[in-house]
Short mmCIF file of C-alpha atoms in Angstrom, two decimals:
data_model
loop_
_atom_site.label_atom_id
_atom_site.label_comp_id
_atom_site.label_asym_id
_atom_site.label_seq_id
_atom_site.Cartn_x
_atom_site.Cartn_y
_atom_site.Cartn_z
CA UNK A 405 20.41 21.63 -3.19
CA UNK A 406 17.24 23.26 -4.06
CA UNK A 407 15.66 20.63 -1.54
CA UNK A 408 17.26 22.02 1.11
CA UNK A 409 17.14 25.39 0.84
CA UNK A 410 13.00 24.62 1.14
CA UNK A 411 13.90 23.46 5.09
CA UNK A 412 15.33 26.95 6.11
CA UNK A 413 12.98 28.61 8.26
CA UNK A 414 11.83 32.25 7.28
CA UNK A 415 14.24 33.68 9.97
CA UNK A 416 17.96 31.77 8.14
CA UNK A 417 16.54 32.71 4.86
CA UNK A 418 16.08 36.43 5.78
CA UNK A 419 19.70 36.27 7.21
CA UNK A 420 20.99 34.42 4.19
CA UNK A 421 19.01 36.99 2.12
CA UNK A 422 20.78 39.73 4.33
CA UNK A 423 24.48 38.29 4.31
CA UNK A 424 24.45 37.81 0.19
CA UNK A 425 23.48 41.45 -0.28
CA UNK A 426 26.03 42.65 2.21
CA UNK A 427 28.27 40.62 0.05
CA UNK A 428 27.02 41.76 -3.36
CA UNK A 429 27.18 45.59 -2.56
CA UNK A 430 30.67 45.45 -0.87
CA UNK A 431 31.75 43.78 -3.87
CA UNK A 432 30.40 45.74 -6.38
CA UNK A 433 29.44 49.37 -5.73
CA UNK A 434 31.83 50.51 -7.52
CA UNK A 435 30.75 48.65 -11.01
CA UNK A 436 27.44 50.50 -9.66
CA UNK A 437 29.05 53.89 -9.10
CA UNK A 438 30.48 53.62 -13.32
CA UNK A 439 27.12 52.37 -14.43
CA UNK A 440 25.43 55.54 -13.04
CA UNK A 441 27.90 58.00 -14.40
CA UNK A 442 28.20 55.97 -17.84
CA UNK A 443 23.61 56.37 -17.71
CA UNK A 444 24.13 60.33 -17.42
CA UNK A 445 26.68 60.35 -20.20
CA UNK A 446 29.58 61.48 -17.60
CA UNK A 447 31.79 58.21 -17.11
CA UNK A 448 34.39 59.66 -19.46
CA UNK A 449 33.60 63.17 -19.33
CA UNK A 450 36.17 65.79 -18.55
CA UNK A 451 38.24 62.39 -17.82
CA UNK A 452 35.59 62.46 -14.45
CA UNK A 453 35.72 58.39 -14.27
CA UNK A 454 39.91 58.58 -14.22
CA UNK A 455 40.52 61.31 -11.77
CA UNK A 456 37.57 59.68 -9.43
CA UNK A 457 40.17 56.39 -9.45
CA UNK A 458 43.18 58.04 -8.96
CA UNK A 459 42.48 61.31 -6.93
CA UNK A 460 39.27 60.66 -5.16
CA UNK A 461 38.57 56.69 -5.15
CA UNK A 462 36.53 57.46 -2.05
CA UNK A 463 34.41 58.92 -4.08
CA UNK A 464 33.16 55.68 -6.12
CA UNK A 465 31.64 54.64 -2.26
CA UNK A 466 29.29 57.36 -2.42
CA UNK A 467 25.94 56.03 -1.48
CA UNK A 468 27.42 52.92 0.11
CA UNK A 469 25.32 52.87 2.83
CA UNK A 470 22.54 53.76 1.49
CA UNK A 471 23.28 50.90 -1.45
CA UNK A 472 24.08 48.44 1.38
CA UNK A 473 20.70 49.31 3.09
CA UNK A 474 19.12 49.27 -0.17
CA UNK A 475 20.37 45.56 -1.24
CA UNK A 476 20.56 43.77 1.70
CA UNK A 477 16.77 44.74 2.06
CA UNK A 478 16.17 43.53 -1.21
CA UNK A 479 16.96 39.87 -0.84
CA UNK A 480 16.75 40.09 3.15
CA UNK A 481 12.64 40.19 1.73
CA UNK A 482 13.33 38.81 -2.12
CA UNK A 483 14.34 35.47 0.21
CA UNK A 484 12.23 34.63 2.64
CA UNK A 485 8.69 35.93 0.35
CA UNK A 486 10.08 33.99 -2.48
CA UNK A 487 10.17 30.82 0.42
CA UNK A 488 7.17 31.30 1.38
CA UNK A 489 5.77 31.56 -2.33
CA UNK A 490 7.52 28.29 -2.79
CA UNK A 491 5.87 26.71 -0.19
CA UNK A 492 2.41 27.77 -1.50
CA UNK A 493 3.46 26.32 -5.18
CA UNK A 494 4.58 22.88 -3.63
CA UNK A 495 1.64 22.58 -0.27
CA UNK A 496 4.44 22.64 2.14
CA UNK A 497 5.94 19.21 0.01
CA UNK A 498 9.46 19.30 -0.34
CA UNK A 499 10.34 18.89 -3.82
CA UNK A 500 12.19 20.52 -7.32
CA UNK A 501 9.97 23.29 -8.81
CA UNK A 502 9.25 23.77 -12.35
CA UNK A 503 10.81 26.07 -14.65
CA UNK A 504 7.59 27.92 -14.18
CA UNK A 505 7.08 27.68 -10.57
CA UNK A 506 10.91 28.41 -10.13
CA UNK A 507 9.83 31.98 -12.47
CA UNK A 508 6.19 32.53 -10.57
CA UNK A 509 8.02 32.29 -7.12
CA UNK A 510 10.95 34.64 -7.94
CA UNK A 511 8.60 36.96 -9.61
CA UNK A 512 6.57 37.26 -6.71
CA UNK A 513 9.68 37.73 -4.35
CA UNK A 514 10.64 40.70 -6.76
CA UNK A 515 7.36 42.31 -6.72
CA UNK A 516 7.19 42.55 -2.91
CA UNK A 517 10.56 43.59 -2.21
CA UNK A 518 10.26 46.95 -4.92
CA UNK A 519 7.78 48.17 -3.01
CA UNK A 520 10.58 49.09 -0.48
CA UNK A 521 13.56 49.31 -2.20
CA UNK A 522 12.83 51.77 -5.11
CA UNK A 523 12.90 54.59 -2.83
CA UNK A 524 16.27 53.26 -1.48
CA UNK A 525 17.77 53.12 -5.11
CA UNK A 526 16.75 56.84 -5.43
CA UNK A 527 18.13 58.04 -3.10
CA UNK A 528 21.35 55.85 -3.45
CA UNK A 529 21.60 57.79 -7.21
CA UNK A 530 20.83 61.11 -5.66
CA UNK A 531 23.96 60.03 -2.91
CA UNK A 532 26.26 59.43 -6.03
CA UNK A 533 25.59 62.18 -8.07
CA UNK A 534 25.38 64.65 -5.33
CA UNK A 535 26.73 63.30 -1.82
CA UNK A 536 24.72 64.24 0.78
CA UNK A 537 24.22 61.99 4.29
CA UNK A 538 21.70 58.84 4.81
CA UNK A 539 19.44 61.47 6.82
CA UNK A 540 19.15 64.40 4.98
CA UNK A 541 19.00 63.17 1.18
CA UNK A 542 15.89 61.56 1.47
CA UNK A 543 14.44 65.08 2.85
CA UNK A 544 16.06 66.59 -0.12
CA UNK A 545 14.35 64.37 -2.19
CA UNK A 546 10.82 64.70 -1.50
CA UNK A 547 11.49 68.55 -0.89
CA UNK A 548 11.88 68.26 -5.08
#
């Protein structure tokens, strides 16, 4: 499996990179929505986490967009730089990486792809805690 996944080109893995986070977020911003209020000490306060799922589940999708943008960028570059870094390890061979390869390659995918996306995830948070649209919370943002 790992074999083949060494024959996309840089273009399927970008799209396979894209389609997983797509998948990932629409799956699970909600998990992500708890997790932030649970960080800030406010899942259970005031009974906030119970009346967001029963009065205002909408409300649990706040910074979907922004999360979806935020992700799918995320492994649309974690894939295809982590390919590439592959490729370096192995010379363009096909074949299994190490343990260690398998970690340098990853880790290099990661590093690239933060540069980009840890503005997204702040102003994802500042969408969930606050609201706000995809245009004007980043302005709101660096006006702070």
């Amino acid at each position: 499996m790992a074999e083949s996944l060494q024959n996309l080109t840089p273009v399927q893995t970008t799209i396979l990179g894209s389609l997983t986070g797509f998948i990932d977020v629409s799956c699970t911003q909600w998990m992500l929505y708890s997790k932030t209020l649970s960080q800030q000490s406010a899942l259970f306060a005031n009974g906030s986490f119970f009346k967001c799922v029963t009065q205002q589940p909408g409300r649990m999708y706040r910074g979907y967009t922004t999360s979806l943008l935020n992700v799918c960028t995320l492994t649309a570059l974690q894939f295809p730089l982590t390919s590439a870094t592959t490729a370096f390890i192995t010379k363009g061979e096909t074949r299994r990486l190490t343990d260690s390869e398998m970690c340098v390659s990853a880790f290099a995918g990661g590093v690239a792809s933060g540069f980009v996306c840890s503005p997204l995830e702040l102003v994802m948070i500042q969408q969930q805690n606050f609201g706000g649209t995809l245009k004007g919370t980043p302005k709101a943002v660096v006006r702070e």
